[in-house]
Amino acid sequence: MRAARLIKMVLLLQSRPTMTAAELARELEVSERTVTRDAQALSEAGVPVYADRGRGGGYRLLGGYRTRLTGLARGEAEALFLSGVPGALRTMGLDDAASAARLKVSAALLPSLRDAPEAAAQRFHLDAPGWYQEPETPELLPVLAEAVWGDRRVEVRYRRAGGTEVGRRLEPYGLVLKAGVWYLCARAQAPVASASSVRVYRVDRFTRVEVERDGERFTREEGFDLPAFWAERAAAFARSILRDEVVVRLTPAGARALPHVTDRAAAEEALAAAGEPGPDGRVEVRLRVESAEVAYAQLLTLGPEAEVLGPPALRARFAEAAAGMGDLYGSS
């Protein structure tokens, strides 16, 4: 375990000019005293780790020291080649760079690990788009990817959901592929009122993108974490669209099926807050839904395993559907 930590410490110092003991301790999940001991061990082993004392000091590697990737285990090498999504890289125009990087990494591996790329590719594949839809690559995606990679501001025209177009000057922080749809996370510049926040834009709604090639690179917000930002925004969006509430009585089978036909988080929340089942085994839940129309389509799939109690208009619609089904099947 210590050997893996020492390798990680060397790789961290290779990727950054200087790191403080506190930064290394946080990355390695150890104490600063352990960092000091590890640095001494590396130095004794011939790795030129140097410690700068005083304010603004830290640890660094001397003389451009680099290590080859000869310490990778088979599982680590195979996992490395799962980190890229070939289809996504291709649509962003980065497939050539990714291919070159994979070749260089492969060349640095031990001969016994050279088959790691093929082993990983034959066992795992990510198919990002959802079912029943053809994935579309937005025309301006490669331009945005170039700007994201180079920390370059962009002048854009963006079509809002209502159809109106607006002009924006954006600092593009990152791109996200969600169920076959590309999104740009970017900070809007003045005169937008909330220019200090990072917003989410659908890439297929950009009608024009121009990269500012002559300007300086923008400074990214320190500590910005794209995966964490996206997870938070996705969860907030899912909560925001659940504006209505329905009351449903469920059989045990209906309760088990509910998370599979409605929003999973909302279903689990409703089931957790439900009281004890009645004498017939049914449990009453209050379920947050996007709308009565959406709830009708979702809960109808549960058939007799769910009884809608409210709102009254929705219950009446289910009663009408049940009567129609009875007439249809009762006559046969």
mmCIF file of C-alpha atoms in Angstrom:
data_model
loop_
_atom_site.group_PDB
_atom_site.id
_atom_site.type_symbol
_atom_site.label_atom_id
_atom_site.label_comp_id
_atom_site.label_asym_id
_atom_site.label_seq_id
_atom_site.Cartn_x
_atom_site.Cartn_y
_atom_site.Cartn_z
ATOM 1 C CA MET A 1 0.000 0.000 0.000
ATOM 2 C CA ARG A 2 2.864 2.369 0.798
ATOM 3 C CA ALA A 3 4.503 1.602 -2.551
ATOM 4 C CA ALA A 4 1.324 2.653 -4.380
ATOM 5 C CA ARG A 5 1.217 5.848 -2.323
ATOM 6 C CA LEU A 6 4.839 6.672 -3.146
ATOM 7 C CA ILE A 7 4.169 6.188 -6.862
ATOM 8 C CA LYS A 8 1.118 8.441 -6.634
ATOM 9 C CA MET A 9 3.191 11.086 -4.843
ATOM 10 C CA VAL A 10 5.775 11.076 -7.643
ATOM 11 C CA LEU A 11 3.057 11.337 -10.308
ATOM 12 C CA LEU A 12 1.422 14.234 -8.459
ATOM 13 C CA LEU A 13 4.719 16.097 -8.310
ATOM 14 C CA GLN A 14 5.297 15.407 -12.009
ATOM 15 C CA SER A 15 1.944 17.014 -12.861
ATOM 16 C CA ARG A 16 2.444 20.203 -10.807
ATOM 17 C CA PRO A 17 5.450 22.503 -10.341
ATOM 18 C CA THR A 18 5.191 22.550 -6.528
ATOM 19 C CA MET A 19 2.855 21.071 -3.920
ATOM 20 C CA THR A 20 2.718 21.893 -0.236
ATOM 21 C CA ALA A 21 2.738 19.198 2.426
ATOM 22 C CA ALA A 22 -0.902 19.995 3.156
ATOM 23 C CA GLU A 23 -1.882 19.572 -0.503
ATOM 24 C CA LEU A 24 -0.047 16.264 -0.779
ATOM 25 C CA ALA A 25 -1.557 15.052 2.497
ATOM 26 C CA ARG A 26 -5.034 15.852 1.192
ATOM 27 C CA GLU A 27 -4.466 14.108 -2.141
ATOM 28 C CA LEU A 28 -2.859 11.045 -0.553
ATOM 29 C CA GLU A 29 -5.261 10.962 2.426
ATOM 30 C CA VAL A 30 -2.459 10.833 4.985
ATOM 31 C CA SER A 31 -0.957 13.193 7.565
ATOM 32 C CA GLU A 32 1.639 15.832 6.745
ATOM 33 C CA ARG A 33 4.113 13.899 8.902
ATOM 34 C CA THR A 34 3.599 10.864 6.643
ATOM 35 C CA VAL A 35 4.217 13.081 3.600
ATOM 36 C CA THR A 36 7.540 14.155 5.114
ATOM 37 C CA ARG A 37 8.557 10.538 5.735
ATOM 38 C CA ASP A 38 7.497 9.491 2.223
ATOM 39 C CA ALA A 39 9.465 12.342 0.633
ATOM 40 C CA GLN A 40 12.545 11.246 2.586
ATOM 41 C CA ALA A 41 12.039 7.642 1.439
ATOM 42 C CA LEU A 42 11.789 8.706 -2.193
ATOM 43 C CA SER A 43 14.917 10.812 -1.892
ATOM 44 C CA GLU A 44 16.853 7.886 -0.394
ATOM 45 C CA ALA A 45 15.619 5.711 -3.301
ATOM 46 C CA GLY A 46 17.105 8.125 -5.842
ATOM 47 C CA VAL A 47 13.996 10.131 -6.735
ATOM 48 C CA PRO A 48 15.069 13.826 -6.605
ATOM 49 C CA VAL A 49 12.344 15.213 -4.327
ATOM 50 C CA TYR A 50 13.318 18.636 -2.994
ATOM 51 C CA ALA A 51 11.620 20.532 -0.164
ATOM 52 C CA ASP A 52 11.468 24.353 -0.275
ATOM 53 C CA ARG A 53 11.188 25.792 3.218
ATOM 54 C CA GLY A 54 9.262 28.834 4.381
ATOM 55 C CA ARG A 55 6.091 30.572 3.189
ATOM 56 C CA GLY A 56 5.157 29.600 -0.340
ATOM 57 C CA GLY A 57 7.419 26.566 -0.189
ATOM 58 C CA GLY A 58 6.587 22.955 -0.846
ATOM 59 C CA TYR A 59 7.817 19.799 -2.519
ATOM 60 C CA ARG A 60 9.004 19.562 -6.116
ATOM 61 C CA LEU A 61 11.016 17.313 -8.422
ATOM 62 C CA LEU A 62 14.418 18.502 -9.597
ATOM 63 C CA GLY A 63 15.807 18.450 -13.113
ATOM 64 C CA GLY A 64 12.606 17.639 -14.961
ATOM 65 C CA TYR A 65 12.547 14.144 -13.457
ATOM 66 C CA ARG A 66 9.991 11.830 -15.091
ATOM 67 C CA THR A 67 9.014 8.269 -14.344
ATOM 68 C CA ARG A 68 7.848 5.693 -16.887
ATOM 69 C CA LEU A 69 4.566 3.832 -16.389
ATOM 70 C CA THR A 70 6.306 0.548 -15.596
ATOM 71 C CA GLY A 71 4.680 0.206 -12.171
ATOM 72 C CA LEU A 72 1.129 -0.335 -13.456
ATOM 73 C CA ALA A 73 -0.659 -3.516 -12.482
ATOM 74 C CA ARG A 74 -2.778 -5.264 -15.143
ATOM 75 C CA GLY A 75 -6.051 -4.001 -13.670
ATOM 76 C CA GLU A 76 -4.724 -0.438 -13.563
ATOM 77 C CA ALA A 77 -3.520 -0.593 -17.161
ATOM 78 C CA GLU A 78 -6.854 -1.945 -18.405
ATOM 79 C CA ALA A 79 -8.800 0.655 -16.430
ATOM 80 C CA LEU A 80 -6.643 3.394 -17.964
ATOM 81 C CA PHE A 81 -7.950 2.524 -21.430
ATOM 82 C CA LEU A 82 -11.559 2.765 -20.222
ATOM 83 C CA SER A 83 -11.131 6.428 -19.333
ATOM 84 C CA GLY A 84 -11.861 7.666 -22.849
ATOM 85 C CA VAL A 85 -15.163 7.394 -24.710
ATOM 86 C CA PRO A 86 -14.199 6.869 -28.385
ATOM 87 C CA GLY A 87 -17.482 8.109 -29.846
ATOM 88 C CA ALA A 88 -17.502 11.251 -27.710
ATOM 89 C CA LEU A 89 -13.859 12.016 -28.500
ATOM 90 C CA ARG A 90 -14.557 11.594 -32.210
ATOM 91 C CA THR A 91 -17.512 14.012 -32.218
ATOM 92 C CA MET A 92 -15.448 16.612 -30.328
ATOM 93 C CA GLY A 93 -12.653 16.315 -32.880
ATOM 94 C CA LEU A 94 -10.207 14.871 -30.355
ATOM 95 C CA ASP A 95 -9.930 11.310 -31.649
ATOM 96 C CA ASP A 96 -6.488 11.851 -33.265
ATOM 97 C CA ALA A 97 -5.035 13.304 -30.064
ATOM 98 C CA ALA A 98 -6.553 10.512 -27.975
ATOM 99 C CA SER A 99 -5.209 7.873 -30.325
ATOM 100 C CA ALA A 100 -1.717 9.347 -30.139
ATOM 101 C CA ALA A 101 -1.890 9.466 -26.348
ATOM 102 C CA ARG A 102 -2.977 5.819 -26.153
ATOM 103 C CA LEU A 103 -0.057 4.802 -28.391
ATOM 104 C CA LYS A 104 2.413 6.664 -26.188
ATOM 105 C CA VAL A 105 1.012 5.094 -23.021
ATOM 106 C CA SER A 106 1.076 1.647 -24.643
ATOM 107 C CA ALA A 107 4.718 2.141 -25.584
ATOM 108 C CA ALA A 108 5.591 2.931 -21.966
ATOM 109 C CA LEU A 109 3.938 -0.206 -20.583
ATOM 110 C CA LEU A 110 5.784 -3.387 -19.794
ATOM 111 C CA PRO A 111 5.613 -6.022 -22.577
ATOM 112 C CA SER A 112 3.384 -8.206 -20.388
ATOM 113 C CA LEU A 113 0.775 -5.414 -20.306
ATOM 114 C CA ARG A 114 0.786 -4.455 -23.999
ATOM 115 C CA ASP A 115 -2.500 -6.283 -24.611
ATOM 116 C CA ALA A 116 -4.322 -4.172 -21.988
ATOM 117 C CA PRO A 117 -6.021 -1.868 -24.549
ATOM 118 C CA GLU A 118 -7.509 -4.794 -26.479
ATOM 119 C CA ALA A 119 -8.508 -6.619 -23.286
ATOM 120 C CA ALA A 120 -10.400 -3.585 -21.996
ATOM 121 C CA ALA A 121 -12.062 -2.780 -25.333
ATOM 122 C CA GLN A 122 -13.354 -6.339 -25.719
ATOM 123 C CA ARG A 123 -14.922 -6.331 -22.250
ATOM 124 C CA PHE A 124 -16.417 -2.862 -21.750
ATOM 125 C CA HIS A 125 -18.170 -0.451 -24.093
ATOM 126 C CA LEU A 126 -20.091 2.742 -23.310
ATOM 127 C CA ASP A 127 -23.124 3.419 -25.514
ATOM 128 C CA ALA A 128 -24.113 6.896 -24.318
ATOM 129 C CA PRO A 129 -27.258 7.665 -26.382
ATOM 130 C CA GLY A 130 -30.618 6.443 -25.129
ATOM 131 C CA TRP A 131 -32.726 3.796 -26.857
ATOM 132 C CA TYR A 132 -35.069 4.598 -29.751
ATOM 133 C CA GLN A 133 -33.210 7.705 -30.874
ATOM 134 C CA GLU A 134 -30.496 8.415 -33.381
ATOM 135 C CA PRO A 135 -27.587 10.339 -31.830
ATOM 136 C CA GLU A 136 -26.958 13.707 -33.471
ATOM 137 C CA THR A 137 -23.637 15.517 -33.343
ATOM 138 C CA PRO A 138 -24.159 19.282 -32.993
ATOM 139 C CA GLU A 139 -22.358 21.106 -35.794
ATOM 140 C CA LEU A 140 -20.581 23.505 -33.437
ATOM 141 C CA LEU A 141 -19.431 20.886 -30.912
ATOM 142 C CA PRO A 142 -15.812 20.636 -32.200
ATOM 143 C CA VAL A 143 -15.387 24.414 -31.992
ATOM 144 C CA LEU A 144 -16.666 24.462 -28.410
ATOM 145 C CA ALA A 145 -14.435 21.511 -27.520
ATOM 146 C CA GLU A 146 -11.421 23.442 -28.844
ATOM 147 C CA ALA A 147 -12.369 26.443 -26.701
ATOM 148 C CA VAL A 148 -12.894 24.285 -23.609
ATOM 149 C CA TRP A 149 -9.535 22.571 -24.092
ATOM 150 C CA GLY A 150 -7.703 25.869 -24.567
ATOM 151 C CA ASP A 151 -9.552 27.934 -21.913
ATOM 152 C CA ARG A 152 -10.581 30.402 -24.626
ATOM 153 C CA ARG A 153 -13.574 32.720 -24.376
ATOM 154 C CA VAL A 154 -16.235 32.444 -27.064
ATOM 155 C CA GLU A 155 -18.748 34.842 -28.603
ATOM 156 C CA VAL A 156 -21.964 32.935 -29.246
ATOM 157 C CA ARG A 157 -25.538 33.191 -30.432
ATOM 158 C CA TYR A 158 -27.853 30.938 -28.422
ATOM 159 C CA ARG A 159 -31.433 29.936 -29.148
ATOM 160 C CA ARG A 160 -33.530 29.782 -26.000
ATOM 161 C CA ALA A 161 -36.285 27.223 -25.434
ATOM 162 C CA GLY A 162 -38.905 29.725 -26.600
ATOM 163 C CA GLY A 163 -37.108 30.302 -29.910
ATOM 164 C CA THR A 164 -35.597 33.729 -29.244
ATOM 165 C CA GLU A 165 -31.858 34.174 -29.859
ATOM 166 C CA VAL A 166 -29.477 35.977 -27.516
ATOM 167 C CA GLY A 167 -25.818 36.913 -27.760
ATOM 168 C CA ARG A 168 -23.391 35.847 -25.050
ATOM 169 C CA ARG A 169 -19.688 36.004 -24.249
ATOM 170 C CA LEU A 170 -18.857 32.806 -22.416
ATOM 171 C CA GLU A 171 -15.989 31.216 -20.541
ATOM 172 C CA PRO A 172 -16.460 27.515 -21.427
ATOM 173 C CA TYR A 173 -15.587 25.298 -18.459
ATOM 174 C CA GLY A 174 -16.560 21.854 -19.696
ATOM 175 C CA LEU A 175 -18.695 19.625 -21.911
ATOM 176 C CA VAL A 176 -21.051 16.906 -20.677
ATOM 177 C CA LEU A 177 -22.647 14.109 -22.700
ATOM 178 C CA LYS A 178 -25.938 13.054 -21.088
ATOM 179 C CA ALA A 179 -28.052 10.324 -22.752
ATOM 180 C CA GLY A 180 -26.855 11.336 -26.219
ATOM 181 C CA VAL A 181 -27.304 15.101 -25.676
ATOM 182 C CA TRP A 182 -24.321 17.455 -25.336
ATOM 183 C CA TYR A 183 -24.301 20.289 -22.786
ATOM 184 C CA LEU A 184 -21.818 23.121 -22.225
ATOM 185 C CA CYS A 185 -21.080 24.341 -18.705
ATOM 186 C CA ALA A 186 -19.885 27.935 -19.001
ATOM 187 C CA ARG A 187 -19.630 31.201 -17.109
ATOM 188 C CA ALA A 188 -21.467 34.075 -18.776
ATOM 189 C CA GLN A 189 -19.717 37.460 -18.951
ATOM 190 C CA ALA A 190 -21.335 40.862 -18.296
ATOM 191 C CA PRO A 191 -23.909 42.266 -18.877
ATOM 192 C CA VAL A 192 -25.671 39.040 -17.814
ATOM 193 C CA ALA A 193 -27.031 39.626 -14.304
ATOM 194 C CA SER A 194 -25.690 36.415 -12.739
ATOM 195 C CA ALA A 195 -22.333 36.495 -14.464
ATOM 196 C CA SER A 196 -20.608 35.006 -11.403
ATOM 197 C CA SER A 197 -22.325 31.625 -11.797
ATOM 198 C CA VAL A 198 -21.670 28.738 -14.171
ATOM 199 C CA ARG A 199 -24.686 27.930 -16.333
ATOM 200 C CA VAL A 200 -25.659 24.963 -18.484
ATOM 201 C CA TYR A 201 -26.371 25.348 -22.225
ATOM 202 C CA ARG A 202 -27.554 22.748 -24.748
ATOM 203 C CA VAL A 203 -24.913 22.568 -27.456
ATOM 204 C CA ASP A 204 -27.478 21.969 -30.236
ATOM 205 C CA ARG A 205 -29.018 25.388 -29.502
ATOM 206 C CA PHE A 206 -25.888 27.349 -30.378
ATOM 207 C CA THR A 207 -26.318 28.951 -33.788
ATOM 208 C CA ARG A 208 -22.913 30.659 -33.890
ATOM 209 C CA VAL A 209 -19.652 30.199 -31.974
ATOM 210 C CA GLU A 210 -16.488 32.249 -32.456
ATOM 211 C CA VAL A 211 -13.380 31.491 -30.411
ATOM 212 C CA GLU A 212 -11.405 34.530 -29.189
ATOM 213 C CA ARG A 213 -7.994 33.451 -30.448
ATOM 214 C CA ASP A 214 -6.182 36.755 -29.882
ATOM 215 C CA GLY A 215 -7.305 37.268 -26.286
ATOM 216 C CA GLU A 216 -5.700 35.889 -23.152
ATOM 217 C CA ARG A 217 -6.844 32.585 -21.751
ATOM 218 C CA PHE A 218 -9.445 33.037 -19.063
ATOM 219 C CA THR A 219 -8.693 31.973 -15.493
ATOM 220 C CA ARG A 220 -10.829 29.073 -14.386
ATOM 221 C CA GLU A 221 -12.483 29.255 -10.992
ATOM 222 C CA GLU A 222 -10.173 27.588 -8.499
ATOM 223 C CA GLY A 223 -11.626 24.375 -7.177
ATOM 224 C CA PHE A 224 -14.306 24.023 -9.876
ATOM 225 C CA ASP A 225 -15.233 20.330 -10.162
ATOM 226 C CA LEU A 226 -17.133 19.502 -13.350
ATOM 227 C CA PRO A 227 -18.522 16.079 -12.260
ATOM 228 C CA ALA A 228 -19.667 17.469 -8.902
ATOM 229 C CA PHE A 229 -21.182 20.561 -10.552
ATOM 230 C CA TRP A 230 -23.072 18.436 -13.073
ATOM 231 C CA ALA A 231 -24.359 16.022 -10.415
ATOM 232 C CA GLU A 232 -25.686 18.926 -8.353
ATOM 233 C CA ARG A 233 -27.343 20.639 -11.321
ATOM 234 C CA ALA A 234 -28.842 17.370 -12.595
ATOM 235 C CA ALA A 235 -30.339 16.620 -9.188
ATOM 236 C CA ALA A 236 -31.700 20.179 -8.902
ATOM 237 C CA PHE A 237 -33.245 19.938 -12.383
ATOM 238 C CA ALA A 238 -34.890 16.613 -11.560
ATOM 239 C CA ARG A 239 -36.407 18.150 -8.409
ATOM 240 C CA SER A 240 -37.520 21.318 -10.185
ATOM 241 C CA ILE A 241 -39.717 19.558 -12.744
ATOM 242 C CA LEU A 242 -41.653 17.592 -10.101
ATOM 243 C CA ARG A 243 -44.203 20.343 -9.464
ATOM 244 C CA ASP A 244 -47.400 18.333 -8.840
ATOM 245 C CA GLU A 245 -48.411 15.682 -6.336
ATOM 246 C CA VAL A 246 -50.677 12.651 -6.571
ATOM 247 C CA VAL A 247 -51.969 10.283 -3.890
ATOM 248 C CA VAL A 248 -51.802 6.584 -4.727
ATOM 249 C CA ARG A 249 -52.629 3.304 -2.953
ATOM 250 C CA LEU A 250 -50.234 0.543 -3.959
ATOM 251 C CA THR A 251 -50.180 -3.200 -3.593
ATOM 252 C CA PRO A 252 -46.830 -4.705 -2.548
ATOM 253 C CA ALA A 253 -46.154 -5.441 -6.230
ATOM 254 C CA GLY A 254 -47.082 -1.869 -7.156
ATOM 255 C CA ALA A 255 -44.751 -0.482 -4.480
ATOM 256 C CA ARG A 256 -41.877 -2.561 -5.847
ATOM 257 C CA ALA A 257 -42.585 -1.416 -9.397
ATOM 258 C CA LEU A 258 -43.117 2.284 -8.637
ATOM 259 C CA PRO A 259 -39.404 3.323 -8.861
ATOM 260 C CA HIS A 260 -39.233 1.728 -12.317
ATOM 261 C CA VAL A 261 -42.138 3.698 -13.835
ATOM 262 C CA THR A 262 -41.712 7.130 -12.213
ATOM 263 C CA ASP A 263 -38.805 9.293 -11.071
ATOM 264 C CA ARG A 264 -36.782 6.924 -8.905
ATOM 265 C CA ALA A 265 -35.782 9.457 -6.258
ATOM 266 C CA ALA A 266 -39.355 10.725 -5.919
ATOM 267 C CA ALA A 267 -40.707 7.173 -5.696
ATOM 268 C CA GLU A 268 -38.203 6.139 -3.045
ATOM 269 C CA GLU A 269 -38.931 9.304 -1.064
ATOM 270 C CA ALA A 270 -42.695 8.651 -1.235
ATOM 271 C CA LEU A 271 -42.340 5.014 -0.167
ATOM 272 C CA ALA A 272 -40.015 5.930 2.713
ATOM 273 C CA ALA A 273 -42.557 8.474 4.028
ATOM 274 C CA ALA A 274 -45.541 6.116 3.691
ATOM 275 C CA GLY A 275 -47.379 4.770 6.721
ATOM 276 C CA GLU A 276 -48.100 1.160 7.604
ATOM 277 C CA PRO A 277 -49.933 -0.964 5.019
ATOM 278 C CA GLY A 278 -53.683 -1.406 5.432
ATOM 279 C CA PRO A 279 -55.476 -4.722 6.081
ATOM 280 C CA ASP A 280 -55.416 -5.430 2.347
ATOM 281 C CA GLY A 281 -51.637 -4.943 2.218
ATOM 282 C CA ARG A 282 -51.862 -1.697 0.243
ATOM 283 C CA VAL A 283 -49.863 1.360 1.247
ATOM 284 C CA GLU A 284 -50.832 4.985 0.582
ATOM 285 C CA VAL A 285 -48.135 7.315 -0.768
ATOM 286 C CA ARG A 286 -47.930 10.954 -1.782
ATOM 287 C CA LEU A 287 -45.863 11.044 -4.953
ATOM 288 C CA ARG A 288 -44.272 14.105 -6.561
ATOM 289 C CA VAL A 289 -44.737 14.109 -10.335
ATOM 290 C CA GLU A 290 -43.987 16.353 -13.287
ATOM 291 C CA SER A 291 -47.681 16.821 -14.145
ATOM 292 C CA ALA A 292 -51.035 15.025 -14.002
ATOM 293 C CA GLU A 293 -50.595 14.119 -17.681
ATOM 294 C CA VAL A 294 -47.212 12.502 -17.049
ATOM 295 C CA ALA A 295 -48.514 10.761 -13.898
ATOM 296 C CA TYR A 296 -51.406 9.301 -15.895
ATOM 297 C CA ALA A 297 -49.064 7.777 -18.478
ATOM 298 C CA GLN A 298 -46.671 6.439 -15.824
ATOM 299 C CA LEU A 299 -49.142 5.019 -13.293
ATOM 300 C CA LEU A 300 -51.395 3.500 -15.942
ATOM 301 C CA THR A 301 -48.659 0.938 -16.562
ATOM 302 C CA LEU A 302 -49.164 -0.408 -13.018
ATOM 303 C CA GLY A 303 -52.739 -1.454 -13.825
ATOM 304 C CA PRO A 304 -54.645 -2.850 -10.822
ATOM 305 C CA GLU A 305 -51.528 -2.630 -8.627
ATOM 306 C CA ALA A 306 -52.163 1.127 -8.153
ATOM 307 C CA GLU A 307 -55.297 3.057 -7.197
ATOM 308 C CA VAL A 308 -55.129 6.807 -7.741
ATOM 309 C CA LEU A 309 -56.945 8.638 -4.912
ATOM 310 C CA GLY A 310 -56.233 12.213 -5.921
ATOM 311 C CA PRO A 311 -56.399 14.749 -7.315
ATOM 312 C CA PRO A 312 -60.075 14.117 -8.202
ATOM 313 C CA ALA A 313 -59.685 14.946 -11.901
ATOM 314 C CA LEU A 314 -56.892 12.422 -12.277
ATOM 315 C CA ARG A 315 -58.862 9.757 -10.372
ATOM 316 C CA ALA A 316 -61.830 10.363 -12.673
ATOM 317 C CA ARG A 317 -59.584 9.880 -15.685
ATOM 318 C CA PHE A 318 -58.347 6.553 -14.321
ATOM 319 C CA ALA A 319 -61.934 5.486 -13.580
ATOM 320 C CA GLU A 320 -62.854 6.284 -17.171
ATOM 321 C CA ALA A 321 -59.886 4.297 -18.447
ATOM 322 C CA ALA A 322 -60.785 1.358 -16.176
ATOM 323 C CA ALA A 323 -64.392 1.397 -17.410
ATOM 324 C CA GLY A 324 -63.218 1.447 -21.000
ATOM 325 C CA MET A 325 -60.896 -1.487 -20.351
ATOM 326 C CA GLY A 326 -63.754 -3.361 -18.679
ATOM 327 C CA ASP A 327 -66.033 -2.803 -21.666
ATOM 328 C CA LEU A 328 -63.291 -3.862 -24.050
ATOM 329 C CA TYR A 329 -62.306 -7.089 -22.298
ATOM 330 C CA GLY A 330 -65.645 -7.876 -20.666
ATOM 331 C CA SER A 331 -67.351 -8.307 -24.033
ATOM 332 C CA SER A 332 -64.992 -11.055 -25.202
#
